[in-house]
């Protein structure tokens, strides 16, 4: 990967709560086509003795079809200068516009998994577990009412971190 250096998870210095303000892109490929969406909910941790990430994707997202079709997908993180692009990719659906081309981001692949060369950090992850959140499991029904008035409960994806790359230029908030 030109412009990137592979690093181990031990170099991670992320404050997991930073994601709220510093977004990422979830990107996957299906039948030769790539789609991406902005996400700010999710986390990093350990499950089944593996280094994992978890992300949540609503059923109506076009990206969900791509993540479901793929074995692996990428999470990419960006410098502040790309906030506008991330806002756009998190507002418009790939069903309606060729949003990746319009964003100006450049798709590249590592082990067949798509990512963006403009990123300052890239995680390649392999899906391990998928389950849709369900109303009956909320202990505080206010959360269910607040976030799912249209009953479009997120699907939770747990994925194993396989490779981590850091841009050789500039800083990233995750390292
Ligand atoms: C800051 C931000 C965070 C978002 N986080 C999520 C998320 O965690 N899960 C989700 O399903 N959608 C999230 N979205 C919404 C999707 O990015 C958005 O609906 C996008 O247009 C979906 O595109 P797609 O239909 O091409 O997949 C977020 C949007 C923004 C702007």
mmCIF file of C-alpha atoms and ligand atoms in Angstrom:
data_model
loop_
_atom_site.group_PDB
_atom_site.id
_atom_site.type_symbol
_atom_site.label_atom_id
_atom_site.label_comp_id
_atom_site.label_asym_id
_atom_site.label_seq_id
_atom_site.Cartn_x
_atom_site.Cartn_y
_atom_site.Cartn_z
ATOM 1 C CA UNK A 1 0.000 0.000 0.000
ATOM 2 C CA UNK A 2 1.700 3.129 -1.281
ATOM 3 C CA UNK A 3 1.807 5.948 1.258
ATOM 4 C CA UNK A 4 0.907 3.640 4.172
ATOM 5 C CA UNK A 5 2.813 1.643 6.736
ATOM 6 C CA UNK A 6 1.410 -1.501 8.364
ATOM 7 C CA UNK A 7 1.380 -1.378 12.152
ATOM 8 C CA UNK A 8 0.327 -3.651 14.997
ATOM 9 C CA UNK A 9 -2.721 -3.106 17.164
ATOM 10 C CA UNK A 10 -0.415 -2.355 20.116
ATOM 11 C CA UNK A 11 0.349 0.997 18.495
ATOM 12 C CA UNK A 12 -3.301 1.983 18.825
ATOM 13 C CA UNK A 13 -3.736 5.030 21.049
ATOM 14 C CA UNK A 14 -7.344 5.760 20.286
ATOM 15 C CA UNK A 15 -9.720 7.255 22.757
ATOM 16 C CA UNK A 16 -12.731 5.128 21.751
ATOM 17 C CA UNK A 17 -15.113 7.930 22.655
ATOM 18 C CA UNK A 18 -13.538 10.250 20.074
ATOM 19 C CA UNK A 19 -15.480 8.495 17.329
ATOM 20 C CA UNK A 20 -18.498 10.561 18.243
ATOM 21 C CA UNK A 21 -16.814 13.604 16.730
ATOM 22 C CA UNK A 22 -14.326 11.995 14.375
ATOM 23 C CA UNK A 23 -16.092 9.881 11.864
ATOM 24 C CA UNK A 24 -15.071 6.915 9.756
ATOM 25 C CA UNK A 25 -16.114 5.328 6.498
ATOM 26 C CA UNK A 26 -17.371 1.752 6.257
ATOM 27 C CA UNK A 27 -16.530 0.475 2.782
ATOM 28 C CA UNK A 28 -17.183 -2.843 1.050
ATOM 29 C CA UNK A 29 -17.403 -4.336 -2.398
ATOM 30 C CA UNK A 30 -20.082 -6.415 -4.091
ATOM 31 C CA UNK A 31 -19.817 -7.820 -7.601
ATOM 32 C CA UNK A 32 -17.049 -5.389 -8.538
ATOM 33 C CA UNK A 33 -18.888 -2.300 -7.241
ATOM 34 C CA UNK A 34 -17.817 -0.380 -4.130
ATOM 35 C CA UNK A 35 -20.036 1.541 -1.719
ATOM 36 C CA UNK A 36 -19.266 3.473 1.411
ATOM 37 C CA UNK A 37 -21.023 5.303 4.233
ATOM 38 C CA UNK A 38 -20.018 7.506 7.111
ATOM 39 C CA UNK A 39 -20.356 6.107 10.620
ATOM 40 C CA UNK A 40 -19.672 7.442 14.078
ATOM 41 C CA UNK A 41 -21.139 4.715 16.240
ATOM 42 C CA UNK A 42 -19.066 1.670 16.994
ATOM 43 C CA UNK A 43 -16.124 0.528 19.023
ATOM 44 C CA UNK A 44 -12.899 -1.356 19.384
ATOM 45 C CA UNK A 45 -12.175 -4.130 21.838
ATOM 46 C CA UNK A 46 -11.672 -7.790 22.521
ATOM 47 C CA UNK A 47 -14.152 -10.585 21.987
ATOM 48 C CA UNK A 48 -13.572 -14.323 21.713
ATOM 49 C CA UNK A 49 -9.905 -13.514 22.402
ATOM 50 C CA UNK A 50 -9.651 -11.574 19.157
ATOM 51 C CA UNK A 51 -9.068 -7.898 18.466
ATOM 52 C CA UNK A 52 -12.391 -6.744 17.099
ATOM 53 C CA UNK A 53 -14.376 -3.740 15.984
ATOM 54 C CA UNK A 54 -18.116 -3.417 16.115
ATOM 55 C CA UNK A 55 -20.230 -1.204 13.920
ATOM 56 C CA UNK A 56 -23.973 -0.755 13.563
ATOM 57 C CA UNK A 57 -25.716 -0.400 10.207
ATOM 58 C CA UNK A 58 -29.386 0.354 9.641
ATOM 59 C CA UNK A 59 -31.274 -2.028 7.325
ATOM 60 C CA UNK A 60 -32.004 0.625 4.694
ATOM 61 C CA UNK A 61 -28.356 1.555 4.069
ATOM 62 C CA UNK A 62 -27.126 0.610 0.613
ATOM 63 C CA UNK A 63 -23.730 -0.110 2.191
ATOM 64 C CA UNK A 64 -25.334 -2.928 4.167
ATOM 65 C CA UNK A 65 -25.841 -4.901 0.943
ATOM 66 C CA UNK A 66 -22.116 -4.553 0.223
ATOM 67 C CA UNK A 67 -20.977 -5.454 3.741
ATOM 68 C CA UNK A 68 -23.317 -8.463 3.718
ATOM 69 C CA UNK A 69 -21.979 -9.693 0.378
ATOM 70 C CA UNK A 70 -18.325 -9.397 1.413
ATOM 71 C CA UNK A 71 -16.254 -11.494 3.811
ATOM 72 C CA UNK A 72 -14.240 -8.437 4.841
ATOM 73 C CA UNK A 73 -14.583 -4.669 4.715
ATOM 74 C CA UNK A 74 -12.554 -1.604 5.622
ATOM 75 C CA UNK A 75 -12.851 1.209 8.132
ATOM 76 C CA UNK A 76 -11.064 4.389 7.102
ATOM 77 C CA UNK A 77 -10.257 7.442 9.196
ATOM 78 C CA UNK A 78 -9.484 10.920 7.862
ATOM 79 C CA UNK A 79 -7.970 14.245 8.788
ATOM 80 C CA UNK A 80 -10.249 17.170 9.544
ATOM 81 C CA UNK A 81 -9.807 18.558 6.025
ATOM 82 C CA UNK A 82 -12.072 15.775 4.721
ATOM 83 C CA UNK A 83 -14.988 16.454 7.073
ATOM 84 C CA UNK A 84 -17.048 17.895 4.222
ATOM 85 C CA UNK A 85 -16.637 14.737 2.132
ATOM 86 C CA UNK A 86 -17.540 12.545 5.107
ATOM 87 C CA UNK A 87 -20.643 14.682 5.682
ATOM 88 C CA UNK A 88 -21.671 14.159 2.054
ATOM 89 C CA UNK A 89 -21.022 10.396 2.107
ATOM 90 C CA UNK A 90 -23.114 10.205 5.273
ATOM 91 C CA UNK A 91 -26.067 12.071 3.800
ATOM 92 C CA UNK A 92 -26.474 10.790 0.262
ATOM 93 C CA UNK A 93 -27.057 7.143 -0.668
ATOM 94 C CA UNK A 94 -24.997 5.298 -3.237
ATOM 95 C CA UNK A 95 -28.361 4.131 -4.574
ATOM 96 C CA UNK A 96 -29.097 7.666 -5.736
ATOM 97 C CA UNK A 97 -25.740 9.101 -6.745
ATOM 98 C CA UNK A 98 -22.283 7.991 -7.765
ATOM 99 C CA UNK A 99 -21.201 9.476 -4.471
ATOM 100 C CA UNK A 100 -17.675 8.077 -4.317
ATOM 101 C CA UNK A 101 -16.757 9.678 -7.649
ATOM 102 C CA UNK A 102 -18.414 12.927 -6.550
ATOM 103 C CA UNK A 103 -16.558 12.914 -3.228
ATOM 104 C CA UNK A 104 -13.248 12.891 -5.102
ATOM 105 C CA UNK A 105 -11.958 9.988 -2.967
ATOM 106 C CA UNK A 106 -9.748 7.403 -4.655
ATOM 107 C CA UNK A 107 -10.544 3.709 -4.263
ATOM 108 C CA UNK A 108 -7.648 1.260 -3.875
ATOM 109 C CA UNK A 109 -7.600 -2.370 -2.748
ATOM 110 C CA UNK A 110 -5.621 -4.451 -0.298
ATOM 111 C CA UNK A 111 -6.242 -8.210 -0.452
ATOM 112 C CA UNK A 112 -9.282 -7.420 -2.578
ATOM 113 C CA UNK A 113 -10.790 -5.129 0.076
ATOM 114 C CA UNK A 114 -11.548 -1.537 -0.974
ATOM 115 C CA UNK A 115 -10.312 1.525 0.941
ATOM 116 C CA UNK A 116 -9.547 5.172 0.199
ATOM 117 C CA UNK A 117 -6.023 6.425 -0.397
ATOM 118 C CA UNK A 118 -6.877 9.810 1.206
ATOM 119 C CA UNK A 119 -7.346 8.119 4.616
ATOM 120 C CA UNK A 120 -4.882 8.635 7.443
ATOM 121 C CA UNK A 121 -5.607 5.178 8.877
ATOM 122 C CA UNK A 122 -7.165 2.025 7.481
ATOM 123 C CA UNK A 123 -8.396 -1.077 9.277
ATOM 124 C CA UNK A 124 -9.182 -4.220 7.316
ATOM 125 C CA UNK A 125 -11.644 -6.363 9.201
ATOM 126 C CA UNK A 126 -13.265 -9.764 8.706
ATOM 127 C CA UNK A 127 -16.895 -10.297 9.685
ATOM 128 C CA UNK A 128 -17.465 -12.642 12.611
ATOM 129 C CA UNK A 129 -20.995 -11.970 13.825
ATOM 130 C CA UNK A 130 -24.159 -10.160 12.683
ATOM 131 C CA UNK A 131 -27.338 -9.615 14.639
ATOM 132 C CA UNK A 132 -30.134 -7.092 14.423
ATOM 133 C CA UNK A 133 -30.913 -5.166 17.603
ATOM 134 C CA UNK A 134 -34.425 -5.981 18.797
ATOM 135 C CA UNK A 135 -36.959 -3.946 20.815
ATOM 136 C CA UNK A 136 -37.481 -6.634 23.442
ATOM 137 C CA UNK A 137 -33.862 -6.475 24.589
ATOM 138 C CA UNK A 138 -33.777 -2.777 25.472
ATOM 139 C CA UNK A 139 -33.722 -2.384 29.234
ATOM 140 C CA UNK A 140 -34.441 1.306 28.803
ATOM 141 C CA UNK A 141 -37.341 1.580 26.353
ATOM 142 C CA UNK A 142 -36.582 5.283 25.915
ATOM 143 C CA UNK A 143 -33.541 4.378 23.823
ATOM 144 C CA UNK A 144 -35.657 2.221 21.561
ATOM 145 C CA UNK A 145 -38.296 4.945 21.196
ATOM 146 C CA UNK A 146 -35.745 7.697 20.623
ATOM 147 C CA UNK A 147 -33.595 5.969 18.051
ATOM 148 C CA UNK A 148 -35.970 3.577 16.326
ATOM 149 C CA UNK A 149 -39.357 5.286 15.870
ATOM 150 C CA UNK A 150 -39.474 3.709 12.412
ATOM 151 C CA UNK A 151 -38.520 0.278 13.690
ATOM 152 C CA UNK A 152 -35.340 0.301 11.600
ATOM 153 C CA UNK A 153 -33.142 -1.287 14.222
ATOM 154 C CA UNK A 154 -29.452 -1.385 13.473
ATOM 155 C CA UNK A 155 -27.661 -4.572 12.600
ATOM 156 C CA UNK A 156 -24.657 -5.085 14.831
ATOM 157 C CA UNK A 157 -21.521 -6.340 13.074
ATOM 158 C CA UNK A 158 -18.581 -7.687 15.022
ATOM 159 C CA UNK A 159 -15.486 -8.032 12.860
ATOM 160 C CA UNK A 160 -11.945 -9.165 13.539
ATOM 161 C CA UNK A 161 -9.152 -6.677 12.895
ATOM 162 C CA UNK A 162 -6.800 -8.256 10.373
ATOM 163 C CA UNK A 163 -4.556 -5.449 9.185
ATOM 164 C CA UNK A 164 -3.980 -1.879 10.319
ATOM 165 C CA UNK A 165 -2.291 0.738 8.167
ATOM 166 C CA UNK A 166 -1.234 4.232 9.028
ATOM 167 C CA UNK A 167 -0.546 6.951 6.477
ATOM 168 C CA UNK A 168 3.110 7.882 6.278
ATOM 169 C CA UNK A 169 2.039 11.531 6.004
ATOM 170 C CA UNK A 170 0.422 13.437 8.830
ATOM 171 C CA UNK A 171 -1.223 12.360 12.037
ATOM 172 C CA UNK A 172 -4.211 10.182 12.838
ATOM 173 C CA UNK A 173 -6.332 10.351 15.974
ATOM 174 C CA UNK A 174 -6.263 6.580 16.339
ATOM 175 C CA UNK A 175 -2.469 6.274 16.774
HETATM 176 C C1 LIG B 1 -21.668 11.466 11.324
HETATM 177 C C2 LIG B 1 -22.536 10.378 10.760
HETATM 178 C C3 LIG B 1 -22.555 9.155 11.376
HETATM 179 C C4 LIG B 1 -23.364 8.107 10.890
HETATM 180 N N1 LIG B 1 -23.334 6.906 11.525
HETATM 181 C C5 LIG B 1 -24.102 5.893 11.039
HETATM 182 C C6 LIG B 1 -24.057 4.615 11.650
HETATM 183 O O1 LIG B 1 -23.281 4.365 12.594
HETATM 184 N N2 LIG B 1 -24.880 3.652 11.166
HETATM 185 C C7 LIG B 1 -25.741 3.872 10.098
HETATM 186 O O2 LIG B 1 -26.473 2.965 9.692
HETATM 187 N N3 LIG B 1 -25.767 5.080 9.482
HETATM 188 C C8 LIG B 1 -24.963 6.088 9.917
HETATM 189 N N4 LIG B 1 -24.975 7.297 9.284
HETATM 190 C C9 LIG B 1 -25.851 7.505 8.116
HETATM 191 C C10 LIG B 1 -25.273 6.984 6.796
HETATM 192 O O3 LIG B 1 -23.925 7.339 6.634
HETATM 193 C C11 LIG B 1 -26.091 7.591 5.637
HETATM 194 O O4 LIG B 1 -27.441 7.216 5.746
HETATM 195 C C12 LIG B 1 -25.548 7.265 4.268
HETATM 196 O O5 LIG B 1 -26.099 8.170 3.336
HETATM 197 C C13 LIG B 1 -25.837 5.840 3.836
HETATM 198 O O6 LIG B 1 -25.382 5.689 2.524
HETATM 199 P P1 LIG B 1 -25.683 4.378 1.653
HETATM 200 O O7 LIG B 1 -27.180 4.284 1.486
HETATM 201 O O8 LIG B 1 -24.961 4.635 0.362
HETATM 202 O O9 LIG B 1 -25.144 3.221 2.417
HETATM 203 C C14 LIG B 1 -24.171 8.334 9.751
HETATM 204 C C15 LIG B 1 -24.146 9.585 9.102
HETATM 205 C C16 LIG B 1 -23.314 10.591 9.600
HETATM 206 C C17 LIG B 1 -23.274 11.929 8.893
#
